[in-house]
Coordinates of N, CA and C in Angstrom, one line a residue:
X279 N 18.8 -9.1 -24.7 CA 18.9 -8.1 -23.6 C 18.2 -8.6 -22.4
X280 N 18.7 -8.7 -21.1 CA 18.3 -9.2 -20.0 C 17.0 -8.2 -19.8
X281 N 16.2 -8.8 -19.3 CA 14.5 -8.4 -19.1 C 15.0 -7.2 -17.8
X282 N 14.3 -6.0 -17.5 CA 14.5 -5.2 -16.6 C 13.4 -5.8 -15.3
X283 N 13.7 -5.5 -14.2 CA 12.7 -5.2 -13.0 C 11.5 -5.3 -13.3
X284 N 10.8 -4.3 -14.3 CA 9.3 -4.2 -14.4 C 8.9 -4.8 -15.4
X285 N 9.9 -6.0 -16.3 CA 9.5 -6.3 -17.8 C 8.4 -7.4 -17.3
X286 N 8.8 -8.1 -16.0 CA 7.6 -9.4 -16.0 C 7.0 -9.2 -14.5
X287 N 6.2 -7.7 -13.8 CA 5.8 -7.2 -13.2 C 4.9 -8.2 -12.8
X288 N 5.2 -9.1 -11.5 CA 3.9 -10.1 -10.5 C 2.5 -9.6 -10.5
X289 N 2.9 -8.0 -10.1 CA 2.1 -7.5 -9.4 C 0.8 -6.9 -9.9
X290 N -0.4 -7.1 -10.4 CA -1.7 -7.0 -11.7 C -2.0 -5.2 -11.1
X291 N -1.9 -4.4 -12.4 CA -2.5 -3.2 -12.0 C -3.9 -3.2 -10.9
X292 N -4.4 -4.2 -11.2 CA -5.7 -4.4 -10.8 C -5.4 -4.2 -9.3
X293 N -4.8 -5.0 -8.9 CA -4.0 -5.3 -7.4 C -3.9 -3.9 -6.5
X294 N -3.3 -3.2 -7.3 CA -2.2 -1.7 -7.1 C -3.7 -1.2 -6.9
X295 N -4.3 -0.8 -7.4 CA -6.3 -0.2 -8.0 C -6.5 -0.4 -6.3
X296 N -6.7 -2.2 -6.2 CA -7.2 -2.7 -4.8 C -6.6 -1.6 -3.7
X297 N -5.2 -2.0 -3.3 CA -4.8 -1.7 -2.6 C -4.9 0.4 -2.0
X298 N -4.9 0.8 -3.1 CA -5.2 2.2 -3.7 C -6.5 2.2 -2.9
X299 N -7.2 1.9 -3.5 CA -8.7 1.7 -3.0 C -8.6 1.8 -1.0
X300 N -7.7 0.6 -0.5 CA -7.5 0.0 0.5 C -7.4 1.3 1.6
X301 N -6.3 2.6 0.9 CA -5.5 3.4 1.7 C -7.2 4.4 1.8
X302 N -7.8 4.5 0.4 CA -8.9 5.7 0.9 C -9.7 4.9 1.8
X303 N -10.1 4.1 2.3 CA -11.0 3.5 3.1 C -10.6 3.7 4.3
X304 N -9.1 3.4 4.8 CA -8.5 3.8 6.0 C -9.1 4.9 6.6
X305 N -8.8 5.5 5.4 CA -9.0 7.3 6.0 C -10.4 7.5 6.1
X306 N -11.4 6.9 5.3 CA -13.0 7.3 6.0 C -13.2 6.4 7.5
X307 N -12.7 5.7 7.4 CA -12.8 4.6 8.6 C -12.2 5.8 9.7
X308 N -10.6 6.4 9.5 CA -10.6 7.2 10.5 C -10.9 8.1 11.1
X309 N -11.8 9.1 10.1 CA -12.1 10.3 9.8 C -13.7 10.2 10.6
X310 N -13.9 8.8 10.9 CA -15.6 8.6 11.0 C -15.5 8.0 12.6
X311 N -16.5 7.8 13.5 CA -16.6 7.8 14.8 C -15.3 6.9 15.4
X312 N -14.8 7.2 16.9 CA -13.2 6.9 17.2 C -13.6 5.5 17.4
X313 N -12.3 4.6 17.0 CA -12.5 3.4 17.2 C -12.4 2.7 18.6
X314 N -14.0 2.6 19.0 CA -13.8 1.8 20.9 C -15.2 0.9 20.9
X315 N -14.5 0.2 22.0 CA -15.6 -0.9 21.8 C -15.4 -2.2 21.4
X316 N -15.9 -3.5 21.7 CA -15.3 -4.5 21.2 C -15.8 -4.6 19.9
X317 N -16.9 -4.0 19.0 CA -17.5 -4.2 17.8 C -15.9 -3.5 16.7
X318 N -15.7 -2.2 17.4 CA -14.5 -1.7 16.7 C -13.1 -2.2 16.5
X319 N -13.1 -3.3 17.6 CA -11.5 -3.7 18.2 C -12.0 -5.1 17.4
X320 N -12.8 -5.5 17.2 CA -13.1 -6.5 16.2 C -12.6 -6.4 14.9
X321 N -13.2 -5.2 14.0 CA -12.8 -4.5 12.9 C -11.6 -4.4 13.0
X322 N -10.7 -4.0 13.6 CA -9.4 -4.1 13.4 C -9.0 -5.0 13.2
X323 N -9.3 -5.9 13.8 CA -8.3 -7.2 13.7 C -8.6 -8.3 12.5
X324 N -10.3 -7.8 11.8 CA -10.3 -8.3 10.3 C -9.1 -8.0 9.3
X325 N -9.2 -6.0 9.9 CA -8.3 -5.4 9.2 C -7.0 -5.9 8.8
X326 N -6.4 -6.2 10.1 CA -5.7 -6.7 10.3 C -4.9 -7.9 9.2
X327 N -5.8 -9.2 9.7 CA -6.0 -10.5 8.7 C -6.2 -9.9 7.6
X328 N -6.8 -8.9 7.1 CA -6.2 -8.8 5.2 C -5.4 -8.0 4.9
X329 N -5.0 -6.8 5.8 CA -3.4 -6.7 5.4 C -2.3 -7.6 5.4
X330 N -2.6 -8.6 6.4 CA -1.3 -9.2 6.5 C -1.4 -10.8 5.4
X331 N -2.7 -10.4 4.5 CA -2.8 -11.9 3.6 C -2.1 -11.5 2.5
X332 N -2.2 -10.0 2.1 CA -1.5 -9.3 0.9 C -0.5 -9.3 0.8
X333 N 0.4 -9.6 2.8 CA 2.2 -9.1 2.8 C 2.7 -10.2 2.0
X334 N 4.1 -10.0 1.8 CA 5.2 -10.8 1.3 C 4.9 -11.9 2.5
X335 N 6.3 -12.8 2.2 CA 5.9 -14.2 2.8 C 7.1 -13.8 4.3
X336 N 7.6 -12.8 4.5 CA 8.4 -12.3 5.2 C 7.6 -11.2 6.7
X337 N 6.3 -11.1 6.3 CA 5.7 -11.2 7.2 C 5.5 -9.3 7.9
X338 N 4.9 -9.1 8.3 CA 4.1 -7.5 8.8 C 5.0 -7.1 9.4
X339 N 5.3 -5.8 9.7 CA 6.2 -5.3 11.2 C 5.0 -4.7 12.2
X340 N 5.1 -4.5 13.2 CA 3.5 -3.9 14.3 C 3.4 -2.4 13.6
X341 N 4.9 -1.7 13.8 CA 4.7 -0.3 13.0 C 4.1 0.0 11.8
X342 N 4.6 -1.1 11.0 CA 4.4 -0.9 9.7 C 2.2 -1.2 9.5
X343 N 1.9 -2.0 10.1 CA 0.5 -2.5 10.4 C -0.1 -1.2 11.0
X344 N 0.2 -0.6 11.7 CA -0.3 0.9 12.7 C -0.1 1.9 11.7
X345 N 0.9 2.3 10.7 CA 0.8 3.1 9.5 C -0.2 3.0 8.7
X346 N -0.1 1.7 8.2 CA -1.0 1.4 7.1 C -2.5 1.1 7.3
X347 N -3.0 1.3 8.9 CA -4.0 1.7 9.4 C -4.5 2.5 9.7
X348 N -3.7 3.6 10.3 CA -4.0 5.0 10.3 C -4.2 4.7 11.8
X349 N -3.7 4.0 12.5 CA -4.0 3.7 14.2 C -3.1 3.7 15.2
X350 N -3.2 4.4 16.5 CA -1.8 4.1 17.1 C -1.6 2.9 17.6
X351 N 0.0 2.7 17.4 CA 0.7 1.5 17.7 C -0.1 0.4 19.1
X352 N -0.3 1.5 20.1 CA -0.6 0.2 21.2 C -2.3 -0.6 20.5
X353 N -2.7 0.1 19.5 CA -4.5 -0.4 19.0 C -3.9 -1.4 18.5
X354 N -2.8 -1.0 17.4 CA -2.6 -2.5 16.9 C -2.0 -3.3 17.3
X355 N -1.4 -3.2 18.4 CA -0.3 -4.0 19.1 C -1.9 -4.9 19.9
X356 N -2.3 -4.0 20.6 CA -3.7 -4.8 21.3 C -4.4 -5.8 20.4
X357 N -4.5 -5.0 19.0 CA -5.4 -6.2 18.2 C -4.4 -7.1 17.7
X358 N -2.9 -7.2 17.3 CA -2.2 -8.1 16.6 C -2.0 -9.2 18.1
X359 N -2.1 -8.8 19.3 CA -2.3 -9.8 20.2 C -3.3 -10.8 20.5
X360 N -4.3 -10.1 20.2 CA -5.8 -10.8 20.2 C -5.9 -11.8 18.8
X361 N -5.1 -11.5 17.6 CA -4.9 -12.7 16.4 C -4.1 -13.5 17.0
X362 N -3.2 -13.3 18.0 CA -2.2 -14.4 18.4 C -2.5 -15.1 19.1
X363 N -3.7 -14.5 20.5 CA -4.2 -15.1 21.1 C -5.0 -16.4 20.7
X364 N -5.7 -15.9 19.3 CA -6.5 -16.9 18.9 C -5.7 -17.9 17.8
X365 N -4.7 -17.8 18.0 CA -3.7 -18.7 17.1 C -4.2 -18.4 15.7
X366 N -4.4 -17.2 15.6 CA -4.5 -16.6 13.4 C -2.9 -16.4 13.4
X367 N -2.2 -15.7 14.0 CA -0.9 -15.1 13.9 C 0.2 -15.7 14.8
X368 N 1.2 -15.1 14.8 CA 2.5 -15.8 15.4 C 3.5 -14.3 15.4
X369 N 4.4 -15.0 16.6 CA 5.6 -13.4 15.8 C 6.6 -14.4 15.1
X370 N 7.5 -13.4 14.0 CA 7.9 -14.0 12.7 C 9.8 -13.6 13.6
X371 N 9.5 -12.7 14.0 CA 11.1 -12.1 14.8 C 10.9 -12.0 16.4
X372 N 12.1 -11.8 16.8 CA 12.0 -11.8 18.1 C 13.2 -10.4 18.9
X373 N 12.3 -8.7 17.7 CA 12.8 -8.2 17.4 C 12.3 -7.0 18.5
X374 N 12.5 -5.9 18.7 CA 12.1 -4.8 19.9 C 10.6 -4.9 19.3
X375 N 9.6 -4.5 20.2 CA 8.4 -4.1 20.1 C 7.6 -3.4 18.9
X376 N 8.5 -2.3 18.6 CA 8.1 -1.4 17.5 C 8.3 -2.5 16.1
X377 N 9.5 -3.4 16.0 CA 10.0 -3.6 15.3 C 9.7 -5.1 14.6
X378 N 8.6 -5.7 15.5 CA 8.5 -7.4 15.8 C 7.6 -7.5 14.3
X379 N 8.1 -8.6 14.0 CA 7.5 -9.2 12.7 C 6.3 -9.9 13.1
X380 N 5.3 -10.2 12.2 CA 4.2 -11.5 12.3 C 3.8 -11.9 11.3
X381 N 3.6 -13.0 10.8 CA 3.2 -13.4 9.9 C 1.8 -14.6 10.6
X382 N 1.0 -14.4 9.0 CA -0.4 -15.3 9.5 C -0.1 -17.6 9.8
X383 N -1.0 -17.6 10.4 CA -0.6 -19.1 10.6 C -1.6 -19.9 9.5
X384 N -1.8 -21.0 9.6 CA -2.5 -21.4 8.7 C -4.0 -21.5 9.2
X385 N -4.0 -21.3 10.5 CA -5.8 -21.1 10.7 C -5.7 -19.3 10.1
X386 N -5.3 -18.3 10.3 CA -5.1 -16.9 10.3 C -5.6 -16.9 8.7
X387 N -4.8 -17.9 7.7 CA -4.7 -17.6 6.3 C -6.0 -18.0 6.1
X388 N -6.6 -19.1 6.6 CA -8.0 -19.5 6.0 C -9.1 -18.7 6.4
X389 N -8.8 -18.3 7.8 CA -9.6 -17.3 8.6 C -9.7 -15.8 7.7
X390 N -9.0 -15.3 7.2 CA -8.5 -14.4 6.3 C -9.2 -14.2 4.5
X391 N -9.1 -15.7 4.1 CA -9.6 -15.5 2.9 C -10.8 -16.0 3.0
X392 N -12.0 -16.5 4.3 CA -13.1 -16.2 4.5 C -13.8 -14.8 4.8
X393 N -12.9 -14.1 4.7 CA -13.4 -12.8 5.0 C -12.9 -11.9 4.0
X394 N -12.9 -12.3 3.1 CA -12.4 -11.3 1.4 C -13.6 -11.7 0.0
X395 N -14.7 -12.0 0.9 CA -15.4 -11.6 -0.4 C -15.2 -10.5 -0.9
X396 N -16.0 -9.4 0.0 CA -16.0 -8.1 -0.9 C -14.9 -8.0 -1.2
X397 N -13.6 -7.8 -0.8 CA -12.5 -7.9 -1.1 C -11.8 -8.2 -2.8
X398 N -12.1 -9.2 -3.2 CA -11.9 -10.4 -3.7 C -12.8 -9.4 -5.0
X399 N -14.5 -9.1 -4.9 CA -15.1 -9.0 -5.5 C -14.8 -7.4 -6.3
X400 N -14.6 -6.6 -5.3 CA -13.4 -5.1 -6.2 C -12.1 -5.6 -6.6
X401 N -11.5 -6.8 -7.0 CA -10.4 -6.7 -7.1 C -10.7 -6.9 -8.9
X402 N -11.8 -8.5 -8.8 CA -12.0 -8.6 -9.9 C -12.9 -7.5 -10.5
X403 N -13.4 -7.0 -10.3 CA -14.5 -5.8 -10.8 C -13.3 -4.9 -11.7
X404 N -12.2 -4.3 -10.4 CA -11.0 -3.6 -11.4 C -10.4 -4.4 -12.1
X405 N -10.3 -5.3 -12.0 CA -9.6 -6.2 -13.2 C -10.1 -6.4 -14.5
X406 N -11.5 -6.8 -14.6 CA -12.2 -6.2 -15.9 C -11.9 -5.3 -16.8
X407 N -11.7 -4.2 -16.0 CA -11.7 -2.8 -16.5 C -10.8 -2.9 -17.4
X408 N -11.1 -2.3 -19.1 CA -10.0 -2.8 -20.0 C -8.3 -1.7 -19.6
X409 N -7.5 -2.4 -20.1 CA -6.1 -1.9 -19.6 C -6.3 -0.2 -19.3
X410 N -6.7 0.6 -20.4 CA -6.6 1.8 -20.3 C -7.1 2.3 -19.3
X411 N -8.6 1.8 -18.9 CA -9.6 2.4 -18.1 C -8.8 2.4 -16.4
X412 N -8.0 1.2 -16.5 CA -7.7 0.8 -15.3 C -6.4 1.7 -14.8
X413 N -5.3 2.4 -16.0 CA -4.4 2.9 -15.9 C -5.0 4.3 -15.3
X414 N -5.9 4.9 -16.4 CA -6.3 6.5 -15.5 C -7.4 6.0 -14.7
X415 N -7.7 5.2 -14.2 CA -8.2 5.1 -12.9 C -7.3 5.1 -11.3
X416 N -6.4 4.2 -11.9 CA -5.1 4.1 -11.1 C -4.3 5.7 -10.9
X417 N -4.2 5.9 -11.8 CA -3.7 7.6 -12.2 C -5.0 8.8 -11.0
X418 N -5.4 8.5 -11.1 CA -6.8 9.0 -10.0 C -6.6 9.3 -9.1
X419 N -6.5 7.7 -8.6 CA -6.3 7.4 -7.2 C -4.9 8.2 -5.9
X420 N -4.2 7.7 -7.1 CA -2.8 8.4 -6.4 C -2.7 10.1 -6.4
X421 N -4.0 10.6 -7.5 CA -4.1 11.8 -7.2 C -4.5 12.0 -6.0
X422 N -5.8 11.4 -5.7 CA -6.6 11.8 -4.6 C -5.7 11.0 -3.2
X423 N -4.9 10.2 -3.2 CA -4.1 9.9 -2.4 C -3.3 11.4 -1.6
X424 N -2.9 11.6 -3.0 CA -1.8 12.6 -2.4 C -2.4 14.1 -2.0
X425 N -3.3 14.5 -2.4 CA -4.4 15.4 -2.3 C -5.1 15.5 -0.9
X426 N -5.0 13.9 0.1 CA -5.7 13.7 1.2 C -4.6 14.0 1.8
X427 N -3.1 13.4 1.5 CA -2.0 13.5 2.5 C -1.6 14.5 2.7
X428 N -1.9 15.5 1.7 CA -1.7 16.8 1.7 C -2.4 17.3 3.0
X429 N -3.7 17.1 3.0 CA -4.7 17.9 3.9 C -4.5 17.2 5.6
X430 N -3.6 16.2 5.8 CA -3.3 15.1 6.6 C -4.5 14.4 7.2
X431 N -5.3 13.7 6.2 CA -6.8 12.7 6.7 C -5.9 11.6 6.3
X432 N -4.7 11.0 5.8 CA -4.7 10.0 5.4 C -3.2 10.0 5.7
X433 N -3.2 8.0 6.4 CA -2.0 8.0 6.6 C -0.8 7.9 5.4
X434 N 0.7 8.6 6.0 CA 1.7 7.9 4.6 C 2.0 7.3 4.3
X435 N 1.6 7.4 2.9 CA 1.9 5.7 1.8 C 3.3 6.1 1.4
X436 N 3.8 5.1 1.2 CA 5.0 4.6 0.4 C 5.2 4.5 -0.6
X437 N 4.8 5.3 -1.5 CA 4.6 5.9 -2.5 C 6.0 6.0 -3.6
X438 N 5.9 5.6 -4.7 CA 7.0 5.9 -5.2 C 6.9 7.3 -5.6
X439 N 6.4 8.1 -5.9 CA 6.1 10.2 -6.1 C 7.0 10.5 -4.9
X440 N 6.8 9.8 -4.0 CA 7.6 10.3 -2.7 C 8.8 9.6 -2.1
X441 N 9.8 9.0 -3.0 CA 10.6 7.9 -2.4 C 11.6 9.2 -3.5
X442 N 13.1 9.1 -3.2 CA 14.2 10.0 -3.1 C 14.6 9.2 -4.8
X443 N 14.3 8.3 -5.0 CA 14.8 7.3 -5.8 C 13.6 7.4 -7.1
X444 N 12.8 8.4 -7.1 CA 11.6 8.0 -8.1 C 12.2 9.8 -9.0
X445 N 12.2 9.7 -10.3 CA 12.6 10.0 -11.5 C 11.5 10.2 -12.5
X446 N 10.5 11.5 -12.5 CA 9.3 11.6 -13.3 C 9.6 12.0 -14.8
X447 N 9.0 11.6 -16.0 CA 9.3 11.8 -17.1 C 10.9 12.3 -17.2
X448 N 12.0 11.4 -17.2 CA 12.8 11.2 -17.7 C 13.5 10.7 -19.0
X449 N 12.2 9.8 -19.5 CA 12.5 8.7 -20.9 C 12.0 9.4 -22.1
X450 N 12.2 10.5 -22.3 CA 11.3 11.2 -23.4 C 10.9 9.7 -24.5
X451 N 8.9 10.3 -25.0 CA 9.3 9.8 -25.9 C 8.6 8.1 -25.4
X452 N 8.9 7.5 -24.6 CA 8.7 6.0 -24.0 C 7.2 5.8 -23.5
X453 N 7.3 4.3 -23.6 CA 6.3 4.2 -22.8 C 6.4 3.6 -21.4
X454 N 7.4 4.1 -20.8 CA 8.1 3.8 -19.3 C 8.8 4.9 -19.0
X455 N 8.2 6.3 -19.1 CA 8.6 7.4 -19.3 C 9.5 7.6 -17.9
X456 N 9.0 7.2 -16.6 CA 10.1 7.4 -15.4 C 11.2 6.4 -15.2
X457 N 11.8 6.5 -14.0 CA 13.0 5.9 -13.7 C 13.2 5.8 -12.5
X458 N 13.4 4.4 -12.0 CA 13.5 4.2 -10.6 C 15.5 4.2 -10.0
X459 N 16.2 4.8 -9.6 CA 17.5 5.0 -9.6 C 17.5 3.5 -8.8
X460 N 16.9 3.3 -7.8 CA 17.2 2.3 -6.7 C 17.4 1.0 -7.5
X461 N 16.8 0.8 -8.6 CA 16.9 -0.6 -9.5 C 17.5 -0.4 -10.6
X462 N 18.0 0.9 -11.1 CA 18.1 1.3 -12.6 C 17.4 1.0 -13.5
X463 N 16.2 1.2 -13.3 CA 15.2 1.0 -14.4 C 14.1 1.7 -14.8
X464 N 13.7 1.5 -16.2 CA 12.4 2.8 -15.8 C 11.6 1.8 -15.8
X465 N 10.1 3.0 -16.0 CA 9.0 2.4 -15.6 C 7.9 3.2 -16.1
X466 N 6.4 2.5 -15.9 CA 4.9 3.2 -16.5 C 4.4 3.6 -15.2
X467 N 3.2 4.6 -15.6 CA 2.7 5.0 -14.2 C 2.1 3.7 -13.7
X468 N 1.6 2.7 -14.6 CA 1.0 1.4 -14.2 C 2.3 0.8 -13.1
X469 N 3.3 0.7 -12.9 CA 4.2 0.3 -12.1 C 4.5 1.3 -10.6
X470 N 3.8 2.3 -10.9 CA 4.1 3.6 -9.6 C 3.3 2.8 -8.1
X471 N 4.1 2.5 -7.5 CA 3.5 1.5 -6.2 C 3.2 2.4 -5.3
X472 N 1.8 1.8 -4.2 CA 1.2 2.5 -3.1 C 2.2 2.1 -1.9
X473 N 2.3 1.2 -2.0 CA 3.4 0.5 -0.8 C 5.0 -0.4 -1.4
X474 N 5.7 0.4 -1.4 CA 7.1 -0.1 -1.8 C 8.2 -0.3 -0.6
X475 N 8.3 -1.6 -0.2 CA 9.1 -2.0 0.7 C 10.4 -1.2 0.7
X476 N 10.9 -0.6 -0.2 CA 12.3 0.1 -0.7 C 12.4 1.5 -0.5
X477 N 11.0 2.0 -0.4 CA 11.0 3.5 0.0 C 11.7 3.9 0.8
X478 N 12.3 5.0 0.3 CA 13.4 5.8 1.1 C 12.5 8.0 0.7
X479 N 12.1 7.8 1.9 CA 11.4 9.1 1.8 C 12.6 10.4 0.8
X480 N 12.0 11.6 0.4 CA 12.5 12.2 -0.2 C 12.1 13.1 0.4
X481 N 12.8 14.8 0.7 CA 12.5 15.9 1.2 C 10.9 16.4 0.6
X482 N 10.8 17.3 1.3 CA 9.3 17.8 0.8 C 9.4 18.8 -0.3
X483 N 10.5 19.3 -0.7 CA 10.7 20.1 -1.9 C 11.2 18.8 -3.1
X484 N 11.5 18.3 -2.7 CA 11.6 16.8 -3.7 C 10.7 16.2 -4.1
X485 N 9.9 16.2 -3.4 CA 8.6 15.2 -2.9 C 7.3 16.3 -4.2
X486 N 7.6 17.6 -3.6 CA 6.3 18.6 -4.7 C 7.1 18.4 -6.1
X487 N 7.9 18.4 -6.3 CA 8.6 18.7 -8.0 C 8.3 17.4 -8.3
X488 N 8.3 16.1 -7.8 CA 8.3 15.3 -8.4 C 6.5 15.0 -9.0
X489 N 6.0 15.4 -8.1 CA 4.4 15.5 -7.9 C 4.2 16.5 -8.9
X490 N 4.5 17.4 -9.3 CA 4.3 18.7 -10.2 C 4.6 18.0 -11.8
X491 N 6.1 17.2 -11.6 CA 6.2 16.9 -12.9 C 5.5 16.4 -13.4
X492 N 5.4 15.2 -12.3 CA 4.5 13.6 -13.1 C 3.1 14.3 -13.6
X493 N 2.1 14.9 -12.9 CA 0.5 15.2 -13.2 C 1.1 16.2 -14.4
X494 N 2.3 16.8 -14.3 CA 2.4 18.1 -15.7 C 2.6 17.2 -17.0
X495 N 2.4 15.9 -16.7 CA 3.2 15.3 -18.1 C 4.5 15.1 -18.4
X496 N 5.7 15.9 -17.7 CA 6.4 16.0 -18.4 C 6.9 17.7 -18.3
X497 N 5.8 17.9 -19.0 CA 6.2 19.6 -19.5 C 7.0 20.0 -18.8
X498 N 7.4 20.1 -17.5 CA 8.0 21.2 -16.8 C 9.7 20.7 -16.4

C-alpha cells in the first residue's frame, strides 16, 4: 500500500508545540506596550529572522510575515527593509508589494541561528516530553489558540480546525481519526498544523462545528 501524506510526517510534534508556543507569544508581545522606538523596531526584525529560518525554502510573503506577527503591513514592510538593508534578506519575487516574497541570505541564515538559543532550547525541552505528554500538550495549545482568536488578542492561524478541507472524527475507531479532503487522507491530532500553506478558510458555522466536534471527541 502506497504510504499516505502523514505516514512519514517531516515535521516533529515537537516543532508544531514550538511553533504553537510561537503564535501565544505574538499575542503577549501585542497585547503589551505599542511597538515604537528603535529598541522595538529591533525586536521585530529578530522576529523577523526566525520566522523566516522556519519557512519552506520558497521563502515568506510581507503579508504573510505581518499576519503571523500580529503587525501592520507597513511595520513589517519597514523592518523586512532594514534586513535587506543589512544584506540578512533579499526579495525572492518581483511580485506587487503586498505580495513580494523574501527569503534569508546566507549572512540572514547565520545571523538567525545566532539568535535561537532560547529558541532552540523550548524546542528540545518539548521534544523530551514523552510522545503522550507532548500530544495533550499540543492538544492545549490549539485550545487556547482558538479560545484567544475567539476573544480577537491573537492573530489568525492557519489552522487546520479552520481550513474548509479539515474533517473531525470521521475514522471511527482509528488512530488518525480525522481527514484532510485536500490530500485524501486522514490524520492524528498530532498532525493538526498551526500554519498550513494549503489553508483555505472555512465559514464561521463550519469553522464552530468543526471546533465542537474535534474537543467533543467525536460524540456529536
Amino acid at each position: 500500500m502506497r504510504p499516505g501524506p502523514f505516514e512519514d510526517d517531516a515535521e516533529p510534534l515537537a516543532q508544531r508545540i514550538h511553533a504553537a508556543l510561537a503564535k501565544l507569544g505574538v499575542a503577549l508581545k501585542s497585547a503589551d506596550a505599542d511597538r515604537q522606538g528603535e529598541e522595538d523596531a529591533r525586536g521585530l526584525e529578530s522576529e523577523l529572522l526566525t520566522l523566516m529560518r522556519l519557512c519552506p525554502a520558497a521563502g515568506l510573503r510581507l503579508s504573510d510575515a505581518a499576519l503571523a506577527l500580529g503587525v501592520h503591513l507597513a511595520a513589517a514592510s519597514d523592518a523586512m527593509l532594514r534586513l535587506v538593508s543589512d544584506h540578512f534578506a533579499r526579495k525572492a519575487t518581483a511580485e506587487d508589494a503586498l505580495e513580494t516574497t523574501f527569503i534569508l541570505t546566507d549572512a540572514g541564515r547565520a545571523e538567525a541561528e545566532r539568535r535561537v538559543d532560547l529558541s532552540d532550547a523550548l524546542l528540545a525541552s518539548a521534544d523530551a516530553l514523552p510522545p503522550i505528554e507532548q500530544e495533550l500538550l499540543y492538544r492545549t495549545l490549539l485550545r487556547i489558540i482558538r479560545s484567544m482568536q475567539e476573544r480577537g488578542v491573537i492573530p489568525v492561524a492557519k489552522l487546520c480546525v479552520s481550513c474548509q478541507h479539515f474533517r473531525p472524527h470521521v475514522h471511527a475507531g482509528s488512530d488518525r481519526p480525522h481527514h484532510c479532503t485536500l490530500v485524501g487522507a486522514p490524520l492524528s491530532d498530532r498532525h493538526i498544523r498551526v500554519d498550513c500553506p494549503e489553508h483555505q478558510p472555512a465559514d464561521r458555522d463550519h469553522q464552530q462545528k468543526a471546533w465542537d466536534k474535534l474537543l467533543a471527541g467525536g460524540g456529536r
